[in-house]
GROMACS .gro file of C-alpha atoms in nm:
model
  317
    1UNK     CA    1   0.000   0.000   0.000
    2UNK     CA    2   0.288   0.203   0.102
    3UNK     CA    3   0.461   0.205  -0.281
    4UNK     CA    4   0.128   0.243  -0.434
    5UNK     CA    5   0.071   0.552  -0.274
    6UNK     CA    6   0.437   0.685  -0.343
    7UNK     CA    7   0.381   0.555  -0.721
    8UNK     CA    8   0.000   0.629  -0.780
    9UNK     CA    9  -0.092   0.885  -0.500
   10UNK     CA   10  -0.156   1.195  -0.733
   11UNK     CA   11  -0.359   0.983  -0.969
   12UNK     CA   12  -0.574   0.816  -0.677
   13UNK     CA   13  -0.622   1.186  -0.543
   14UNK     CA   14  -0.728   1.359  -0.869
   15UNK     CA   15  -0.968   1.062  -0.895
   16UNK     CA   16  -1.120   1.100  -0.517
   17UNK     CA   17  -1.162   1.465  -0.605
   18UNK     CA   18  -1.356   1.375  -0.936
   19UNK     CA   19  -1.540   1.141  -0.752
   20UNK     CA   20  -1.616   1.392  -0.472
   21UNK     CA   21  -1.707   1.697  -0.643
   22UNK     CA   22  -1.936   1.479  -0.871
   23UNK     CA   23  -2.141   1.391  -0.589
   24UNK     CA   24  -2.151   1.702  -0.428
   25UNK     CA   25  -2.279   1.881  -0.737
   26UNK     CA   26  -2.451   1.721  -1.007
   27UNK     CA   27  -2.306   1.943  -1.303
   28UNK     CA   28  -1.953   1.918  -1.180
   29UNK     CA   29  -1.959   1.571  -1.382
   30UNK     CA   30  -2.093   1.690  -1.737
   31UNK     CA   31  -1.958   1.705  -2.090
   32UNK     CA   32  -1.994   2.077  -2.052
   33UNK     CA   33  -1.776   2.126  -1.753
   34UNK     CA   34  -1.500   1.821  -1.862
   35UNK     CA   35  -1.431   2.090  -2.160
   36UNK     CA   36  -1.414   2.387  -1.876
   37UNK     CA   37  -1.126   2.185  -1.718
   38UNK     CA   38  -0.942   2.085  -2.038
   39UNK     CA   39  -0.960   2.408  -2.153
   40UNK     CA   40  -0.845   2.597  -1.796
   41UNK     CA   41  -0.590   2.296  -1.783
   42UNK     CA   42  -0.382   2.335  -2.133
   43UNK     CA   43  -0.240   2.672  -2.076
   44UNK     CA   44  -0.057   2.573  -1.740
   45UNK     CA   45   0.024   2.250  -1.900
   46UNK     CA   46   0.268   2.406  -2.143
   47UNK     CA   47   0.412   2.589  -1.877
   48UNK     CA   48   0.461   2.280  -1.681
   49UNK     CA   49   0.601   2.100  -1.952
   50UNK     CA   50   0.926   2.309  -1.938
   51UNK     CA   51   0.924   2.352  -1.626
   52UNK     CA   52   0.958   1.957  -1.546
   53UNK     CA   53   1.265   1.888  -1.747
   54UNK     CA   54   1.421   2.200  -1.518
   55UNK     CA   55   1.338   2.050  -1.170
   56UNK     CA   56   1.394   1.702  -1.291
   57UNK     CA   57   1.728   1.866  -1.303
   58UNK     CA   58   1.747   1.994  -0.947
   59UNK     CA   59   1.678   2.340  -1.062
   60UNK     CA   60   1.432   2.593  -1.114
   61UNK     CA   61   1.306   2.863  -1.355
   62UNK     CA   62   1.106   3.184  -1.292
   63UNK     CA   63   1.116   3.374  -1.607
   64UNK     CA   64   0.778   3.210  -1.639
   65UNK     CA   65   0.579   3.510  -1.648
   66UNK     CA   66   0.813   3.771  -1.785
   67UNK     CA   67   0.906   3.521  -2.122
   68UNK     CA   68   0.511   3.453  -2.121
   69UNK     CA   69   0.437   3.828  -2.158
   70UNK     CA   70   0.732   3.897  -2.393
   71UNK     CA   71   0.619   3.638  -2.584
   72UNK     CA   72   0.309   3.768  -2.611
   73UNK     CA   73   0.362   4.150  -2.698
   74UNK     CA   74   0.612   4.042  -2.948
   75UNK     CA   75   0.313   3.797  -3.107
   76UNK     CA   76   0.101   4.117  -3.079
   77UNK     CA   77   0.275   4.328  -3.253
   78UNK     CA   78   0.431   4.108  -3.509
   79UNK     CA   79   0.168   3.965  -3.684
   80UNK     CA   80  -0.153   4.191  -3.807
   81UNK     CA   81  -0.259   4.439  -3.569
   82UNK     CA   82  -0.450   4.735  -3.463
   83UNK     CA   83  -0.169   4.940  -3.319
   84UNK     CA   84   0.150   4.885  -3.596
   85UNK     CA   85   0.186   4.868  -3.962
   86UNK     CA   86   0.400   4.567  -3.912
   87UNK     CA   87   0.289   4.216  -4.028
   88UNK     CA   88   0.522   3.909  -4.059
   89UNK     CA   89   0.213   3.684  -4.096
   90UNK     CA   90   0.261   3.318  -3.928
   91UNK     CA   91   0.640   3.381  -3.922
   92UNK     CA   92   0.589   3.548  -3.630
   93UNK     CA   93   0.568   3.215  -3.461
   94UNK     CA   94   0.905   3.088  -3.523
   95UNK     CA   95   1.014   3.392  -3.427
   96UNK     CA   96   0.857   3.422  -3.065
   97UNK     CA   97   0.959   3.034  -3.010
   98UNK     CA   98   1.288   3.143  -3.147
   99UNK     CA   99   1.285   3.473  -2.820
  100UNK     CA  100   1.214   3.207  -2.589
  101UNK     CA  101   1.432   2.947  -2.680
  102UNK     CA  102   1.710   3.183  -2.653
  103UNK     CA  103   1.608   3.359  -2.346
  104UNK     CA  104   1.589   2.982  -2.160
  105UNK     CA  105   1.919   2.852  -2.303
  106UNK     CA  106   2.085   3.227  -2.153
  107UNK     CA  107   1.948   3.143  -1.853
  108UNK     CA  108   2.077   2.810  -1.826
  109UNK     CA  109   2.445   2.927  -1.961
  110UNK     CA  110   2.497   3.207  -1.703
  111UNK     CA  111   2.364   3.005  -1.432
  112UNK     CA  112   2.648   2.732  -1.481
  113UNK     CA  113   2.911   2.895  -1.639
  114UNK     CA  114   2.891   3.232  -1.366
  115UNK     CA  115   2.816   2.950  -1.122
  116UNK     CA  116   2.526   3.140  -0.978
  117UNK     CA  117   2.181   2.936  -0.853
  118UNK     CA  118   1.916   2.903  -1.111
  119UNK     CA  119   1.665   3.077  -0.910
  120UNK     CA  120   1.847   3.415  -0.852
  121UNK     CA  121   1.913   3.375  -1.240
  122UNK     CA  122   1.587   3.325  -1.381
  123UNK     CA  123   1.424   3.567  -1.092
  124UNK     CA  124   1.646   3.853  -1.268
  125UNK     CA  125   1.530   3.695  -1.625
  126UNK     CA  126   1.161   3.734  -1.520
  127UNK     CA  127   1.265   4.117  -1.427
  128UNK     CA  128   1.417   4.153  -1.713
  129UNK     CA  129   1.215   4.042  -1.993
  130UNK     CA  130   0.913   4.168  -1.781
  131UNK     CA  131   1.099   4.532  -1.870
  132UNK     CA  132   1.173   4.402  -2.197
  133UNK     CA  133   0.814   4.309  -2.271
  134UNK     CA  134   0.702   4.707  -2.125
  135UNK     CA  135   0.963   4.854  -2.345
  136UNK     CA  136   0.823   4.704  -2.681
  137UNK     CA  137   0.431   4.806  -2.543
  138UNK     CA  138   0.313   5.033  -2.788
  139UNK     CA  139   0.114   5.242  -2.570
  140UNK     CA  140  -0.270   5.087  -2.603
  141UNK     CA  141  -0.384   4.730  -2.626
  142UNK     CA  142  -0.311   4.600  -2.987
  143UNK     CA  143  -0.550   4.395  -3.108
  144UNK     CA  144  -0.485   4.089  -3.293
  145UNK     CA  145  -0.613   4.105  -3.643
  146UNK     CA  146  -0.516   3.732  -3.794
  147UNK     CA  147  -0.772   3.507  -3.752
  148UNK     CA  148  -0.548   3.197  -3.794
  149UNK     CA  149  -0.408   3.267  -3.477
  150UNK     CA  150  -0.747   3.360  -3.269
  151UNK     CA  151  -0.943   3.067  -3.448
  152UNK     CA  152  -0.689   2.864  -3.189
  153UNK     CA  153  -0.937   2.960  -2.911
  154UNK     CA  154  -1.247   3.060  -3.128
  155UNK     CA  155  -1.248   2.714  -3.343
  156UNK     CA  156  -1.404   2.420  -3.131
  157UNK     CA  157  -1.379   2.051  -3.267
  158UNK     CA  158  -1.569   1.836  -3.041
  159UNK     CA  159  -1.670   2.120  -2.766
  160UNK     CA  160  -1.272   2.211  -2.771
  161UNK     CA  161  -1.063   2.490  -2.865
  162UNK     CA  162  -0.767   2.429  -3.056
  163UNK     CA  163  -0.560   2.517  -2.790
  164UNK     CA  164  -0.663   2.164  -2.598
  165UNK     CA  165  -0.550   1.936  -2.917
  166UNK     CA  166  -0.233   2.166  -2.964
  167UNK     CA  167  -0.163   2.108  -2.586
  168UNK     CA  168  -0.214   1.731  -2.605
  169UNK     CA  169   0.036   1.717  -2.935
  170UNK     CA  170   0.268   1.861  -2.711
  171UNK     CA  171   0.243   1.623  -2.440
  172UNK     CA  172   0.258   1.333  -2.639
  173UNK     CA  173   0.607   1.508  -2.804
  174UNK     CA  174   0.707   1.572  -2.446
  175UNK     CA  175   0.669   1.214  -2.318
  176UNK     CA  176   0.846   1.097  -2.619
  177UNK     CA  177   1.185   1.313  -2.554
  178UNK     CA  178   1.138   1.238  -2.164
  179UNK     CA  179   1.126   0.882  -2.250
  180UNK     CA  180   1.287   0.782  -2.596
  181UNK     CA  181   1.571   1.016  -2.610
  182UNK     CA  182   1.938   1.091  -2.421
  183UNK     CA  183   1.842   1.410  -2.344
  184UNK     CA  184   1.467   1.331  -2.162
  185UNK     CA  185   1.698   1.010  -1.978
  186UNK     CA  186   2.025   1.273  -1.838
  187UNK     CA  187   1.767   1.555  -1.714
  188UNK     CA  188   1.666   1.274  -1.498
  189UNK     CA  189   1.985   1.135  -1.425
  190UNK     CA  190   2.103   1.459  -1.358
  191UNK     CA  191   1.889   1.548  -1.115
  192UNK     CA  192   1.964   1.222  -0.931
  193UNK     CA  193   2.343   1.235  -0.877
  194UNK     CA  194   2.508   1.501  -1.118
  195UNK     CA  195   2.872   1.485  -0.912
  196UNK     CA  196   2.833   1.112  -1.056
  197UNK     CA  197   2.779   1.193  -1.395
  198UNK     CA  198   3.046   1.463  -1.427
  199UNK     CA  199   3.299   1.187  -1.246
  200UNK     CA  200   3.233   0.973  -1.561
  201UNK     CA  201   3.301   1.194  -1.798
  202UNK     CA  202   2.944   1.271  -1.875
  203UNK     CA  203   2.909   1.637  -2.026
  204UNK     CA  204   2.624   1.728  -1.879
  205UNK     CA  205   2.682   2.108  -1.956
  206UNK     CA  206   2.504   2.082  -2.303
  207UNK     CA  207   2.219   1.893  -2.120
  208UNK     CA  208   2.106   2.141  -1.891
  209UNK     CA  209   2.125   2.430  -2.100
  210UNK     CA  210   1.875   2.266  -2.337
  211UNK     CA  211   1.644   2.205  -2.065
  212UNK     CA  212   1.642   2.560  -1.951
  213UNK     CA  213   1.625   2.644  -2.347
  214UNK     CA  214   1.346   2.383  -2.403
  215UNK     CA  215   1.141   2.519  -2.083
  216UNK     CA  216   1.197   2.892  -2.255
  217UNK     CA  217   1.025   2.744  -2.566
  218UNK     CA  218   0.726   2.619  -2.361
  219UNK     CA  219   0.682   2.946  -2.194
  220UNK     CA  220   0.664   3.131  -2.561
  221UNK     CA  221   0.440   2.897  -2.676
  222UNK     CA  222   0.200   2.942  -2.371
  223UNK     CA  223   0.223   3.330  -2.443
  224UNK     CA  224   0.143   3.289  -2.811
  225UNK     CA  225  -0.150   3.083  -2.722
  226UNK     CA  226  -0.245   3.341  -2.465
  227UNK     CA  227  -0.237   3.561  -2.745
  228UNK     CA  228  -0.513   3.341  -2.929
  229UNK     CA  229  -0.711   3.316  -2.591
  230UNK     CA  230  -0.742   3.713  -2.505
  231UNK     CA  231  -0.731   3.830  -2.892
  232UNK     CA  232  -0.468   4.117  -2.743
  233UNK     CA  233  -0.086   4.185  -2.686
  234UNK     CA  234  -0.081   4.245  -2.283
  235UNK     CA  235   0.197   4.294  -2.079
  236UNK     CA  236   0.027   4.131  -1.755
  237UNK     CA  237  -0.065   3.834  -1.989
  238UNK     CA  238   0.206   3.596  -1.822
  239UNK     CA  239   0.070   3.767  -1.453
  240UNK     CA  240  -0.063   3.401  -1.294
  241UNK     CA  241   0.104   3.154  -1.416
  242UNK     CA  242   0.430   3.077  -1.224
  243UNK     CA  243   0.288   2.949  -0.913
  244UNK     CA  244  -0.005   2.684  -1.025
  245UNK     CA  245   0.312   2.556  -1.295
  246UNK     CA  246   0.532   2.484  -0.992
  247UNK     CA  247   0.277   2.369  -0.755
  248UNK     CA  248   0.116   2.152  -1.038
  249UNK     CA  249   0.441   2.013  -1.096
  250UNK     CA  250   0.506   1.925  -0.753
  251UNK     CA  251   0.157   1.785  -0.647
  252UNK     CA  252   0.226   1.510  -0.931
  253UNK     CA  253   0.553   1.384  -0.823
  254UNK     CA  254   0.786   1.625  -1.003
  255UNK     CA  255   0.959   1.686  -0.690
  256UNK     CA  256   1.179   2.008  -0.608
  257UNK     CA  257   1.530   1.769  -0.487
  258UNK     CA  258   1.540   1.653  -0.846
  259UNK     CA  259   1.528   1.322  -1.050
  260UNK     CA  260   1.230   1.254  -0.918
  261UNK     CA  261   0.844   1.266  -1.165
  262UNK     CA  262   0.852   1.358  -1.507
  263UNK     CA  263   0.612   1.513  -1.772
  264UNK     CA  264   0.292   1.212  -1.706
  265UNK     CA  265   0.351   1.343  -1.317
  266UNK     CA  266   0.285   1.681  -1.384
  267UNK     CA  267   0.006   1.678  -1.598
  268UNK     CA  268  -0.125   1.482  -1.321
  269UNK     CA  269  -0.036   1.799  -1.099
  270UNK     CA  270  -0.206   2.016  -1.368
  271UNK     CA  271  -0.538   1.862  -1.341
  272UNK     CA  272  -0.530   1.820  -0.966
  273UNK     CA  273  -0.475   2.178  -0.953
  274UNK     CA  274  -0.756   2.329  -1.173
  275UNK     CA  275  -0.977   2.055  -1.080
  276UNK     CA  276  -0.963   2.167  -0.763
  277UNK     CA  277  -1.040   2.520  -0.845
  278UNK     CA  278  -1.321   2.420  -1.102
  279UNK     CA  279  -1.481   2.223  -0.787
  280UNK     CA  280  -1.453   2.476  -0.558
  281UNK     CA  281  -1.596   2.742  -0.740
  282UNK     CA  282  -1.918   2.531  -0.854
  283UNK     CA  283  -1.969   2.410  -0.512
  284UNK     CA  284  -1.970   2.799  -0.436
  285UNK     CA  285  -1.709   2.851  -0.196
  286UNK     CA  286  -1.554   3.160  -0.136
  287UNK     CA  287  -1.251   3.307  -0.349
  288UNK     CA  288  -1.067   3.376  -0.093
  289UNK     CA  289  -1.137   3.041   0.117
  290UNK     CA  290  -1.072   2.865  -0.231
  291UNK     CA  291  -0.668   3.012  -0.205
  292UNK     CA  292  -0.666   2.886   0.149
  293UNK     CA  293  -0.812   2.561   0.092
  294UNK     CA  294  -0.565   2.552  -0.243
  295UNK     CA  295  -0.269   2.605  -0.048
  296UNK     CA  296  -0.379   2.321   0.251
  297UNK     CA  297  -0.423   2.071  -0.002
  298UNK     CA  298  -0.052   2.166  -0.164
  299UNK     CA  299   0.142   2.181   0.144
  300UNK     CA  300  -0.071   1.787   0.252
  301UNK     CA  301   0.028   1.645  -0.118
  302UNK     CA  302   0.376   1.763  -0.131
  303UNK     CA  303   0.441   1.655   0.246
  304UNK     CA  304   0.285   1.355   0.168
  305UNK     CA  305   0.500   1.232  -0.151
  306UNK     CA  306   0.836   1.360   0.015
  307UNK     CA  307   0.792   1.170   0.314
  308UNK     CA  308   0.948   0.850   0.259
  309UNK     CA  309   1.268   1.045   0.071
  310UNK     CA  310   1.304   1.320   0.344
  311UNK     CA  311   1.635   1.097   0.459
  312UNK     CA  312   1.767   1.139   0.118
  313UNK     CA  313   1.700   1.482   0.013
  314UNK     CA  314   1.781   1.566   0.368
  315UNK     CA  315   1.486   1.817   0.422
  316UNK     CA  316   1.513   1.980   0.725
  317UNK     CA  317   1.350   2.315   0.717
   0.00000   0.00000   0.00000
């Protein structure tokens, strides 16, 4: 019972929860409101995809919101607009994965080489590309004019965006790397015993710069389909999203200490998280109960999974 806690315990709990809000409320468990939770779920979930090949590393990135905002105003004002005479068309895609890409693998290369901790690192990155994204904000809200990239969120197939399906390609590319390829297998190993690695003559250098570059990618691609969602280039787009990433992460098993969870975990975390929420608010609870009652249920999960490793990781405070 013990290891099938450890193993399955964020599974078993999303299910109690699905189970319990379904017979509190009768409309918690409809086709309508499944859609409601896909469709709060699959912007975090991008987020959390990048984020889990980082702390499967044993570190941790919180550029989340600044690269999510950048990415966004540079979408906005790239592509057909209502504020500039500039349009790039769908290349403006490429070109905002390209920004993030390159703002995650600069993390990653001045945390190791400068020898500085990730979080300091990416907390300046977040400043920075938070400035970044105010400096290229043209004044007023520009509306996004292309309808390719709006008909994301607008165009339903089955009750669902786009946005859902484009989310679920990614997972399914996601679990593929983490499981099929030398760089999903060292982020993990990494995070397990690095000194190890490094004493075998292991270049692991390479590995986790591409994890912080890969993570930067996911956090553009959650801004661009912010973009879709909101129809506008905001600079507070990315405002929201750190903190239900990291705790999603965790509550599935992704742990903090490193080669621990992986991308199935978190997705786990994901839905936990805005099921959760989605419950809550139908049951009618108040907002500001629903943060405290969030929070209880994080700190119970986390202490929960870490319980049994608390020798190893040597958790103390």
């Amino acid at each position: 019972m013990s290891k099938l806690l450890q193993s399955q315990g964020p599974l078993l709990a999303l299910l109690g929860l699905v189970l319990l809000f379904s017979v509190i409320t009768d409309s918690f468990a409809s086709w309508g409101n499944l859609g409601a939770v896909l469709e709060a779920a699959a912007i975090p979930a991008v987020v959390a995809i990048g984020l889990t090949f980082v702390l499967m590393q044993a570190s941790i990135d919180l550029s989340v919101e600044g690269v999510a905002s950048l990415a966004n105003i540079i979408l906005a004002i790239t592509i057909a607009n209502s504020v500039t005479a500039t349009d790039i068309g769908l290349w403006a895609v490429p070109l905002v994965l390209g920004v993030g890409l390159a703002i995650g693998a600069t993390s990653g290369a001045i945390s190791i080489y400068v020898r500085m901790p990730s979080l300091i690192v990416t907390l300046g990155m977040w400043l920075t590309t938070v400035g970044l994204a105010a400096l290229l904000y043209p004044g007023r809200l520009p509306q996004i004019l292309d309808t390719r990239i709006t008909g994301l969120a607008i165009g339903k197939v089955w009750g669902l965006s786009w946005i859902v399906y484009l989310t679920l390609a990614l997972i399914i590319m996601a679990l593929l790397v983490e499981k099929h390829t030398r760089f999903g297998r060292m982020c993990r190993a990494i995070g397990e015993n690095e000194p190890v690695l490094v004493m075998s003559g292991i270049k692991v250098i390479r590995h986790k710069i591409a994890a912080f570059a890969l993570a930067g990618g996911c956090y553009a691609a959650a801004g661009i389909l912010m973009g879709a969602r909101i129809g506008v280039g905001n600079t507070q787009s990315g405002v929201g999203l750190l903190f239900p990433s990291i705790a999603a992460c965790v509550l599935g098993g992704t742990l903090l200490s490193g080669g621990h969870g992986g991308v199935r975990q978190s997705m786990i975390g994901v839905l936990i998280l805005v099921t959760l929420r989605n419950g809550l608010i139908m049951v009618g609870v108040d907002p500001l109960l629903q943060s405290a009652l969030e929070g209880a249920v994080i700190i119970l999960a986390v202490a929960g999974s870490t319980w049994h490793l608390r020798r190893k990781i040597r958790v103390i405070k």
